[in-house]
CSV table of C-alpha atoms (C1' of nucleotides) in Angstrom, one decimal:
chain,number,residue,atom,x,y,z
A,76,MET,CA,16.9,-20.9,13.0
A,77,ASN,CA,16.6,-22.9,9.9
A,78,THR,CA,17.4,-21.8,6.2
A,79,LYS,CA,13.6,-22.3,5.0
A,80,GLU,CA,13.0,-19.7,8.6
A,81,LYS,CA,15.8,-17.5,7.6
A,82,ILE,CA,14.6,-16.5,4.2
A,83,LEU,CA,11.7,-15.9,5.6
A,84,ASP,CA,12.6,-13.4,7.8
A,85,GLU,CA,15.0,-11.6,5.9
A,86,ALA,CA,12.2,-11.5,2.5
A,87,LEU,CA,10.8,-9.7,4.9
A,88,THR,CA,13.5,-7.2,6.0
A,89,LEU,CA,13.8,-6.3,2.4
A,90,PHE,CA,10.2,-6.2,1.3
A,91,SER,CA,9.8,-4.1,4.3
A,92,GLU,CA,12.2,-0.9,3.1
A,93,LYS,CA,11.9,-2.1,-0.7
A,94,GLY,CA,8.8,-3.3,-1.5
A,95,TYR,CA,8.0,-7.0,-3.2
A,96,ALA,CA,9.0,-6.1,-6.7
A,97,ASN,CA,12.0,-4.0,-6.3
A,98,VAL,CA,13.8,-7.5,-4.3
A,99,TYR,CA,15.3,-10.2,-5.8
A,100,VAL,CA,15.2,-13.3,-5.4
A,101,ASN,CA,19.3,-12.8,-5.5
A,102,ASP,CA,18.7,-10.7,-2.9
A,103,ILE,CA,17.3,-13.2,-0.5
A,104,ALA,CA,19.8,-15.4,-1.1
A,105,GLU,CA,23.5,-13.1,-0.9
A,106,ARG,CA,21.3,-12.2,3.4
A,107,VAL,CA,20.9,-16.1,3.7
A,108,GLY,CA,24.5,-17.0,2.3
A,109,ILE,CA,23.7,-19.5,0.2
A,110,LYS,CA,22.5,-18.6,-4.2
A,111,ALA,CA,19.6,-18.4,-5.4
A,112,PRO,CA,18.5,-21.4,-6.8
A,113,SER,CA,19.0,-22.6,-3.6
A,114,LEU,CA,15.9,-20.9,-2.4
A,115,TYR,CA,13.9,-23.0,-5.1
A,116,LYS,CA,14.4,-26.1,-2.8
A,117,HIS,CA,12.9,-24.3,0.0
A,118,TYR,CA,10.4,-22.7,-1.6
A,119,LYS,CA,8.7,-22.7,-5.7
A,120,SER,CA,8.8,-19.4,-6.1
A,121,LYS,CA,9.6,-15.6,-4.8
A,122,LYS,CA,5.8,-14.8,-4.7
A,123,ALA,CA,5.8,-18.7,-2.4
A,124,ILE,CA,7.8,-16.9,0.1
A,125,PHE,CA,5.7,-13.6,0.0
A,126,ASP,CA,2.8,-16.1,0.7
A,127,ALA,CA,4.5,-17.4,3.6
A,128,ILE,CA,5.4,-14.8,4.6
A,129,ILE,CA,1.0,-13.8,5.4
A,130,ASP,CA,0.5,-17.0,6.3
A,131,GLU,CA,3.1,-16.9,9.0
A,132,MET,CA,1.9,-13.7,9.7
A,133,ASN,CA,-2.2,-14.9,10.4
A,134,ARG,CA,-1.0,-17.1,12.5
A,135,ARG,CA,0.8,-14.6,15.0
A,136,PHE,CA,-1.7,-12.4,14.9
A,137,ALA,CA,-4.1,-14.6,15.4
A,138,ILE,CA,-2.0,-16.3,18.4
A,139,GLN,CA,-1.6,-12.4,19.6
A,140,ALA,CA,-5.8,-12.3,19.7
A,141,GLU,CA,-6.3,-15.5,22.1
A,142,ALA,CA,-4.0,-14.0,24.3
A,143,LEU,CA,-5.6,-10.6,24.4
A,144,LYS,CA,-9.1,-11.7,24.5
A,145,ILE,CA,-8.2,-13.3,27.5
A,146,ASN,CA,-6.7,-11.0,28.6
A,147,GLY,CA,-9.6,-8.7,27.8
A,148,THR,CA,-12.1,-10.6,29.8
A,149,ASP,CA,-9.6,-10.9,32.3
A,150,ALA,CA,-10.0,-6.5,32.3
A,151,GLY,CA,-14.2,-7.2,32.0
A,152,LYS,CA,-14.0,-8.7,34.9
A,153,ASP,CA,-11.7,-7.0,36.4
A,154,ALA,CA,-12.6,-3.3,35.6
A,155,ASP,CA,-12.1,-2.8,38.9
A,156,ILE,CA,-8.6,-2.0,38.2
A,157,TYR,CA,-10.4,0.7,35.8
A,158,ARG,CA,-11.4,2.5,39.1
A,159,THR,CA,-8.2,4.1,40.2
A,160,LEU,CA,-5.6,5.3,38.5
A,161,PRO,CA,-7.0,6.9,35.1
A,162,GLU,CA,-4.7,8.7,33.2
A,163,ASP,CA,-1.8,5.8,34.6
A,164,GLN,CA,-3.6,3.5,33.0
A,165,LEU,CA,-4.5,5.2,29.9
A,166,LEU,CA,-0.5,6.3,29.8
A,167,LYS,CA,0.1,2.3,30.5
A,168,LEU,CA,-2.2,1.1,27.8
A,169,GLY,CA,-1.2,3.7,25.3
A,170,ARG,CA,2.0,3.2,25.6
A,171,GLU,CA,2.6,-0.2,25.5
A,172,PHE,CA,0.5,-0.4,22.1
A,173,PHE,CA,2.9,2.5,20.3
A,174,LEU,CA,6.2,1.3,21.8
A,175,TYR,CA,5.3,-3.0,21.2
A,176,TYR,CA,3.4,-2.3,17.7
A,177,LEU,CA,7.0,0.8,16.5
A,178,HIS,CA,9.5,-1.4,18.1
A,179,ASP,CA,9.0,-5.3,18.3
A,180,ASP,CA,10.7,-6.4,14.4
A,181,TYR,CA,7.9,-8.7,13.4
A,182,ASN,CA,5.7,-6.2,13.2
A,183,ARG,CA,7.7,-3.5,12.5
A,184,LYS,CA,8.5,-4.9,9.5
A,185,PHE,CA,5.9,-6.4,8.3
A,186,ARG,CA,3.6,-3.6,8.9
A,187,LYS,CA,5.9,-1.4,6.2
A,188,MET,CA,5.5,-4.0,4.2
A,189,LEU,CA,1.5,-4.1,4.0
A,190,THR,CA,1.8,-0.9,3.9
A,191,ILE,CA,3.7,-0.6,0.4
A,192,GLU,CA,1.5,-3.7,-0.6
A,193,GLN,CA,-1.9,-2.4,0.2
A,194,PHE,CA,-2.8,-1.0,-2.9
A,195,HIS,CA,-2.0,-3.8,-4.6
A,196,ASP,CA,-3.7,-6.4,-3.8
A,197,LYS,CA,-7.4,-6.2,-2.3
A,198,GLU,CA,-6.8,-9.3,0.5
A,199,LEU,CA,-3.7,-7.2,1.0
A,200,ALA,CA,-6.0,-3.9,2.0
A,201,LYS,CA,-8.4,-5.8,4.3
A,202,VAL,CA,-5.2,-7.3,6.1
A,203,TYR,CA,-3.9,-3.9,6.5
A,204,SER,CA,-7.4,-2.9,8.0
A,205,LYS,CA,-7.8,-5.4,10.2
A,206,LEU,CA,-4.4,-5.3,11.7
A,207,TYR,CA,-4.5,-1.9,12.2
A,208,VAL,CA,-7.4,-0.5,11.9
A,209,ASP,CA,-10.4,-2.9,12.8
A,210,ASP,CA,-8.9,-4.9,15.8
A,211,PRO,CA,-7.1,-2.0,17.6
A,212,ILE,CA,-10.6,-0.2,17.8
A,213,SER,CA,-12.4,-2.7,18.6
A,214,TYR,CA,-10.8,-4.3,21.2
A,215,GLN,CA,-9.6,-0.7,22.6
A,216,GLY,CA,-13.9,0.0,22.9
A,217,ALA,CA,-14.1,-2.9,24.1
A,218,LEU,CA,-11.7,-1.6,27.3
A,219,PHE,CA,-12.8,1.8,27.2
A,220,GLY,CA,-16.5,0.3,27.0
A,221,PHE,CA,-15.4,-0.4,30.7
A,222,MET,CA,-13.9,1.8,31.8
A,223,VAL,CA,-17.1,4.3,31.0
A,224,ALA,CA,-19.5,1.3,32.9
A,225,ALA,CA,-16.4,1.6,35.7
A,226,GLY,CA,-17.4,5.6,35.7
A,227,VAL,CA,-13.4,6.5,35.1
A,228,LEU,CA,-14.1,8.0,31.6
A,229,LYS,CA,-17.2,9.5,30.6
A,230,THR,CA,-18.3,9.8,26.8
A,231,ASP,CA,-21.9,9.8,25.0
A,232,ASN,CA,-20.2,8.5,22.1
A,233,VAL,CA,-17.6,5.2,23.3
A,234,GLU,CA,-17.0,5.1,18.9
A,235,ILE,CA,-15.8,7.9,19.0
A,236,MET,CA,-13.8,8.3,22.0
A,237,THR,CA,-12.0,5.4,21.0
A,238,LEU,CA,-11.5,7.2,17.4
A,239,HIS,CA,-9.8,10.6,19.5
A,240,PHE,CA,-7.6,7.6,21.3
A,241,TYR,CA,-6.0,5.5,18.8
A,242,ALA,CA,-6.3,8.1,15.9
A,243,PRO,CA,-3.3,9.8,17.3
A,244,ILE,CA,-1.5,7.1,18.5
A,245,TYR,CA,-1.5,5.7,14.1
A,246,TYR,CA,-0.6,8.6,13.1
A,247,LEU,CA,2.2,9.0,15.0
A,248,LEU,CA,3.2,5.3,15.0
A,249,THR,CA,3.4,6.3,10.5
A,250,ILE,CA,5.2,8.9,11.5
A,251,CYS,CA,7.9,7.1,12.9
A,252,ASP,CA,8.1,4.3,10.6
A,253,ARG,CA,9.0,7.1,8.0
A,254,GLU,CA,11.2,8.7,9.6
A,255,PRO,CA,12.8,6.6,12.8
A,256,GLU,CA,14.5,10.3,13.7
A,257,ARG,CA,11.2,11.3,14.9
A,258,GLU,CA,10.9,8.5,17.6
A,259,GLU,CA,11.7,11.4,20.7
A,260,GLU,CA,9.2,14.0,18.7
A,261,ALA,CA,6.6,11.2,18.5
A,262,LEU,CA,6.9,9.8,22.7
A,263,LYS,CA,6.6,13.1,23.6
A,264,LEU,CA,3.3,14.1,21.5
A,265,LEU,CA,2.0,11.1,22.5
A,266,ASP,CA,2.5,11.6,26.2
A,267,GLU,CA,0.9,14.9,26.1
A,268,HIS,CA,-2.4,13.5,23.8
A,269,ILE,CA,-3.1,10.8,26.5
A,270,ARG,CA,-2.6,13.1,29.2
A,271,GLN,CA,-5.2,15.7,27.4
A,272,PHE,CA,-7.0,12.8,26.7
A,273,ASP,CA,-7.6,11.9,30.3
A,274,ARG,CA,-8.5,15.3,30.7
A,275,LEU,CA,-11.2,15.1,28.0
A,276,TYR,CA,-13.1,12.5,29.3
A,277,GLY,CA,-11.9,11.5,32.8
A,278,ARG,CA,-14.6,11.9,35.0
A,279,LYS,CA,-13.2,14.8,36.6
B,1487,MET,CA,-3.5,17.7,-22.6
B,1488,ASN,CA,-0.7,17.6,-24.7
B,1489,THR,CA,1.5,14.3,-25.3
B,1490,LYS,CA,3.6,15.6,-22.8
B,1491,GLU,CA,1.1,16.6,-20.6
B,1492,LYS,CA,-0.9,12.8,-20.2
B,1493,ILE,CA,2.5,10.8,-20.3
B,1494,LEU,CA,2.7,12.1,-16.9
B,1495,ASP,CA,-1.2,11.7,-16.1
B,1496,GLU,CA,-1.1,8.0,-17.4
B,1497,ALA,CA,2.1,7.6,-15.5
B,1498,LEU,CA,1.0,8.8,-11.6
B,1499,THR,CA,-2.2,6.8,-12.1
B,1500,LEU,CA,-0.3,3.8,-12.9
B,1501,PHE,CA,2.2,4.1,-10.3
B,1502,SER,CA,-0.8,5.4,-7.8
B,1503,GLU,CA,-1.9,1.9,-8.4
B,1504,LYS,CA,0.6,-0.7,-8.6
B,1505,GLY,CA,4.0,1.2,-7.4
B,1506,TYR,CA,6.2,2.8,-9.7
B,1507,ALA,CA,9.2,-0.6,-10.2
B,1508,ASN,CA,5.1,-3.0,-11.0
B,1509,VAL,CA,4.5,-0.1,-14.2
B,1510,TYR,CA,7.0,-0.9,-17.3
B,1511,VAL,CA,6.9,1.6,-19.6
B,1512,ASN,CA,5.3,-0.2,-22.0
B,1513,ASP,CA,2.3,0.1,-20.3
B,1514,ILE,CA,2.4,4.0,-19.5
B,1515,ALA,CA,2.7,4.5,-23.6
B,1516,GLU,CA,-0.3,1.9,-24.3
B,1517,ARG,CA,-2.8,4.7,-22.3
B,1518,VAL,CA,-1.3,7.1,-23.7
B,1519,GLY,CA,-2.0,5.8,-27.1
B,1520,ILE,CA,1.1,5.8,-28.3
B,1521,LYS,CA,4.3,3.0,-28.4
B,1522,ALA,CA,6.2,2.6,-25.6
B,1523,PRO,CA,10.2,3.8,-27.7
B,1524,SER,CA,7.9,7.1,-28.6
B,1525,LEU,CA,7.9,8.1,-24.7
B,1526,TYR,CA,11.5,8.5,-25.6
B,1527,LYS,CA,10.8,11.6,-27.7
B,1528,HIS,CA,9.6,13.2,-24.3
B,1529,TYR,CA,11.4,12.2,-20.9
B,1530,LYS,CA,14.6,10.5,-21.4
B,1531,SER,CA,14.1,7.5,-19.2
B,1532,LYS,CA,11.2,5.8,-16.8
B,1533,LYS,CA,12.7,7.5,-13.7
B,1534,ALA,CA,12.5,10.9,-15.6
B,1535,ILE,CA,8.9,10.0,-15.9
B,1536,PHE,CA,8.6,9.9,-12.4
B,1537,ASP,CA,11.0,13.1,-11.4
B,1538,ALA,CA,8.5,15.1,-13.9
B,1539,ILE,CA,5.3,14.1,-11.5
B,1540,ILE,CA,7.5,15.1,-8.1
B,1541,ASP,CA,8.3,18.3,-10.2
B,1542,GLU,CA,5.1,19.1,-11.0
B,1543,MET,CA,3.6,18.3,-8.0
B,1544,ASN,CA,5.9,20.5,-6.2
B,1545,ARG,CA,4.9,23.0,-7.9
B,1546,ARG,CA,1.7,22.3,-7.5
B,1547,PHE,CA,1.4,22.4,-4.2
B,1548,ALA,CA,4.0,25.7,-3.5
B,1549,ILE,CA,0.2,27.5,-5.8
B,1550,GLN,CA,-1.7,25.7,-2.7
B,1551,ALA,CA,0.4,26.2,0.2
B,1552,GLU,CA,0.3,30.1,-1.0
B,1553,ALA,CA,-2.9,30.1,-1.4
B,1554,LEU,CA,-4.1,28.7,2.2
B,1555,LYS,CA,-1.0,31.1,3.8
B,1556,ILE,CA,-3.6,34.5,1.3
B,1557,ASN,CA,-6.8,33.2,3.3
B,1558,GLY,CA,-4.9,32.2,6.6
B,1559,THR,CA,-3.8,36.0,7.1
B,1560,ASP,CA,-7.9,36.9,6.2
B,1561,ALA,CA,-8.5,34.3,8.4
B,1562,GLY,CA,-6.6,35.9,11.6
B,1563,LYS,CA,-7.5,39.6,10.3
B,1564,ASP,CA,-11.1,37.8,10.0
B,1565,ALA,CA,-11.0,36.5,13.2
B,1566,ASP,CA,-14.7,37.5,13.8
B,1567,ILE,CA,-15.8,34.8,11.8
B,1568,TYR,CA,-14.8,32.3,14.1
B,1569,ARG,CA,-16.5,34.3,17.0
B,1570,THR,CA,-20.3,32.6,15.7
B,1571,LEU,CA,-21.1,28.8,14.9
B,1572,PRO,CA,-17.5,27.3,16.2
B,1573,GLU,CA,-19.4,24.3,15.5
B,1574,ASP,CA,-20.9,24.7,11.5
B,1575,GLN,CA,-17.1,26.4,10.6
B,1576,LEU,CA,-15.2,22.9,12.1
B,1577,LEU,CA,-17.7,21.1,9.9
B,1578,LYS,CA,-16.9,22.9,7.4
B,1579,LEU,CA,-12.8,23.3,7.4
B,1580,GLY,CA,-12.1,19.0,8.9
B,1581,ARG,CA,-14.6,18.4,5.2
B,1582,GLU,CA,-13.4,20.3,3.5
B,1583,PHE,CA,-10.3,19.2,3.8
B,1584,PHE,CA,-10.8,15.7,4.3
B,1585,LEU,CA,-13.1,15.8,1.0
B,1586,TYR,CA,-10.6,17.7,-1.4
B,1587,TYR,CA,-7.8,15.6,-0.3
B,1588,LEU,CA,-10.0,11.8,-0.5
B,1589,HIS,CA,-11.4,13.2,-4.0
B,1590,ASP,CA,-9.1,15.6,-6.2
B,1591,ASP,CA,-7.7,12.9,-8.7
B,1592,TYR,CA,-4.2,14.9,-8.6
B,1593,ASN,CA,-3.8,14.7,-4.6
B,1594,ARG,CA,-5.2,11.0,-4.2
B,1595,LYS,CA,-2.3,9.8,-6.6
B,1596,PHE,CA,0.2,11.0,-5.5
B,1597,ARG,CA,-0.8,10.5,-2.2
B,1598,LYS,CA,-1.4,7.7,-3.0
B,1599,MET,CA,1.6,6.9,-4.9
B,1600,LEU,CA,4.3,8.6,-2.2
B,1601,THR,CA,2.3,6.4,0.2
B,1602,ILE,CA,3.8,3.2,-1.4
B,1603,GLU,CA,7.1,4.8,-2.2
B,1604,GLN,CA,8.2,6.9,1.3
B,1605,PHE,CA,10.0,3.4,3.2
B,1606,HIS,CA,12.2,4.0,-0.7
B,1607,ASP,CA,14.1,7.0,-1.0
B,1608,LYS,CA,14.6,9.5,2.3
B,1609,GLU,CA,13.3,12.4,0.2
B,1610,LEU,CA,10.3,10.9,-0.9
B,1611,ALA,CA,9.6,10.2,3.1
B,1612,LYS,CA,9.9,14.0,3.3
B,1613,VAL,CA,7.4,14.8,1.0
B,1614,TYR,CA,5.3,13.1,2.5
B,1615,SER,CA,5.6,14.2,5.7
B,1616,LYS,CA,5.3,17.5,5.0
B,1617,LEU,CA,2.2,17.1,2.7
B,1618,TYR,CA,0.3,14.8,4.7
B,1619,VAL,CA,1.6,15.6,8.6
B,1620,ASP,CA,3.3,19.0,9.0
B,1621,ASP,CA,2.0,21.1,6.1
B,1622,PRO,CA,-1.9,20.5,7.4
B,1623,ILE,CA,-0.9,20.7,11.2
B,1624,SER,CA,0.8,23.9,10.6
B,1625,TYR,CA,-1.4,25.7,8.9
B,1626,GLN,CA,-4.5,24.2,11.2
B,1627,GLY,CA,-2.6,24.9,14.3
B,1628,ALA,CA,-2.5,28.8,12.7
B,1629,LEU,CA,-6.2,28.7,12.5
B,1630,PHE,CA,-7.2,26.8,16.3
B,1631,GLY,CA,-4.8,29.7,17.3
B,1632,PHE,CA,-6.8,32.4,16.1
B,1633,MET,CA,-9.8,30.2,17.2
B,1634,VAL,CA,-8.8,30.0,20.8
B,1635,ALA,CA,-7.6,33.6,20.8
B,1636,ALA,CA,-11.2,34.7,20.2
B,1637,GLY,CA,-12.3,32.9,22.9
B,1638,VAL,CA,-13.9,30.1,20.5
B,1639,LEU,CA,-12.5,27.1,21.2
B,1640,LYS,CA,-10.5,26.5,24.7
B,1641,THR,CA,-7.3,24.5,26.0
B,1642,ASP,CA,-4.2,25.5,27.2
B,1643,ASN,CA,-1.9,23.2,24.5
B,1644,VAL,CA,-3.0,24.1,21.0
B,1645,GLU,CA,-0.6,21.5,19.8
B,1646,ILE,CA,-1.7,18.9,21.2
B,1647,MET,CA,-5.7,19.8,19.9
B,1648,THR,CA,-5.0,20.2,16.3
B,1649,LEU,CA,-3.6,16.8,16.8
B,1650,HIS,CA,-6.5,15.6,18.2
B,1651,PHE,CA,-8.8,17.4,15.0
B,1652,TYR,CA,-6.3,16.4,12.0
B,1653,ALA,CA,-5.1,12.7,13.7
B,1654,PRO,CA,-8.5,11.1,12.8
B,1655,ILE,CA,-9.1,13.0,9.7
B,1656,TYR,CA,-6.4,11.4,8.2
B,1657,TYR,CA,-6.3,7.7,10.2
B,1658,LEU,CA,-9.8,7.9,7.8
B,1659,LEU,CA,-8.7,9.4,5.0
B,1660,THR,CA,-6.1,6.1,4.7
B,1661,ILE,CA,-8.5,3.9,5.4
B,1662,CYS,CA,-10.5,5.4,2.3
B,1663,ASP,CA,-7.3,5.1,0.1
B,1664,ARG,CA,-7.3,1.7,1.0
B,1665,GLU,CA,-11.2,0.7,0.8
B,1666,PRO,CA,-12.8,2.5,-0.7
B,1667,GLU,CA,-15.7,1.5,-0.3
B,1668,ARG,CA,-15.8,2.7,3.5
B,1669,GLU,CA,-15.7,5.9,2.5
B,1670,GLU,CA,-19.6,6.7,3.7
B,1671,GLU,CA,-18.9,5.4,7.1
B,1672,ALA,CA,-15.2,7.7,7.1
B,1673,LEU,CA,-17.8,10.4,6.4
B,1674,LYS,CA,-20.2,9.9,9.2
B,1675,LEU,CA,-17.2,9.2,11.8
B,1676,LEU,CA,-15.5,12.7,10.2
B,1677,ASP,CA,-19.1,14.6,11.9
B,1678,GLU,CA,-19.2,12.9,14.3
B,1679,HIS,CA,-15.8,13.3,15.3
B,1680,ILE,CA,-15.2,16.5,14.8
B,1681,ARG,CA,-19.1,17.3,16.6
B,1682,GLN,CA,-17.4,15.6,19.3
B,1683,PHE,CA,-14.6,17.6,19.2
B,1684,ASP,CA,-16.2,21.0,19.4
B,1685,ARG,CA,-17.9,20.0,22.2
B,1686,LEU,CA,-14.5,18.7,24.1
B,1687,TYR,CA,-12.6,21.8,23.2
B,1688,GLY,CA,-15.7,24.2,22.8
B,1689,ARG,CA,-16.2,27.2,25.5
B,1690,LYS,CA,-19.9,26.4,25.8
C,590,DG,C1',6.4,12.4,-33.3
C,591,DT,C1',5.3,8.3,-34.3
C,592,DC,C1',6.4,4.1,-36.3
C,593,DT,C1',9.2,-1.3,-36.1
C,594,DA,C1',12.8,-4.0,-35.6
C,595,DT,C1',16.0,-4.9,-32.1
C,596,DA,C1',19.6,-4.4,-29.2
C,597,DA,C1',21.2,-4.9,-23.8
C,598,DG,C1',20.8,-6.7,-19.3
C,599,DA,C1',18.1,-7.6,-15.8
C,600,DA,C1',15.4,-11.1,-13.4
C,601,DG,C1',13.1,-15.9,-11.8
C,602,DA,C1',13.5,-20.1,-12.6
C,603,DT,C1',15.1,-24.8,-14.1
C,604,DA,C1',18.8,-28.5,-14.5
C,605,DG,C1',22.1,-31.8,-13.4
C,606,DA,C1',26.7,-32.5,-10.8
C,607,DC,C1',28.4,-32.7,-6.0
D,862,DG,C1',20.6,-29.0,0.0
D,863,DT,C1',24.0,-26.6,-2.0
D,864,DC,C1',26.4,-25.4,-6.5
D,865,DT,C1',27.7,-24.1,-11.3
D,866,DA,C1',25.9,-23.4,-16.0
D,867,DT,C1',22.2,-22.2,-18.9
D,868,DC,C1',17.7,-21.0,-20.3
D,869,DT,C1',13.2,-18.1,-20.9
D,870,DT,C1',11.0,-13.6,-20.6
D,871,DC,C1',10.3,-9.6,-19.7
D,872,DT,C1',11.6,-4.6,-19.7
D,873,DT,C1',14.3,-0.5,-21.0
D,874,DA,C1',16.5,1.6,-23.9
D,875,DT,C1',18.3,2.9,-29.0
D,876,DA,C1',18.4,3.1,-34.4
D,877,DG,C1',17.0,4.3,-38.3
D,878,DA,C1',13.0,5.0,-41.6
D,879,DC,C1',9.4,7.7,-42.2
DNA sequence: GTCTATAAGAAGATAGAC
DNA sequence: GTCTATCTTCTTATAGAC
């Protein structure tokens, strides 16, 4: 990792813990192992570092969305896989989403940073809602659509069913971001939530 | 409202919009209608203003919790009221919680301030979790316990049922805090959520 | 309790040598 | 690209008159 990338990385770590205003260019430089004025050879200001993080994140999420779209399409074609083992499929879907979003460093730090900065700027609020509200609902809603069509799940309101699946996951994720020591408790609730969801909506 | 109270009020408003570090004592003074040095006749530092807000909030929530405990006890004695109209009771319970938490100024501002500051201090993280995670779950869980005992709702896992009721409410609340223009959309989803919850868990 | 003036220090950013 | 030295501005807080 070159210096320019390392600056982004350390800045994101600090921003996610203390928020933009509580992080000083000196702190970032110290972590990178250079003096503060040297930062300005790589970025023209502190704000430029922040903006570069947002850009990098947009780039990563665009790639991820592209991958999900492909998987989503495949999932649609392969609706057969949902014809069996609905509970296992749901547990896999829920756990994968939860653990990836919780443990992936870039994801976790970026989400915490956005949590802190979301009220500061309308654009950041929109980014937050897109990444952690609308995109997951949209993707999971599409999958549930297939599962309902395949007869594995049953509802007359896929939108609310998706909300019932995702909202507890989101809720547990925010708990773990705030108090990582509650992860075990959250994982237990996550599993119970999904099993119960399957009993409520599963066609049995 | 005297000057000392007005300082708390304006400081909370600013902290909830921009976060502690982005608010300057001069901003607070300006809103109160005095000069910055005059603030120091009322509070010994900027941090003391923040701490006084936390204290005041603890005071208010303690009063509120006491009131809920009384109502909760009454609700237990009066379990009869849950024997009829479960959907209406649930809609009332959910909407009241949602709209009160969303529109009550002190609540809304305080929650937004804690959202911004939650990663900055372990104590604030605990306060957040208590007010917006554990207390609501505990209170609503108790009510659902009565409703299950009364035979209005049916489940073998009250804890998860409570999570299924509350998590969507929490999720919709965070959307409205971030993007108030989505309130109408959220209220529609709230109603659909509760009706669906009643169909899923109601004994029909 | 409020004001003006000002101290004290922190923080972002630049200049110029190497 | 990194450093030291330094500038400028911002921010909290105090002193002391009224």
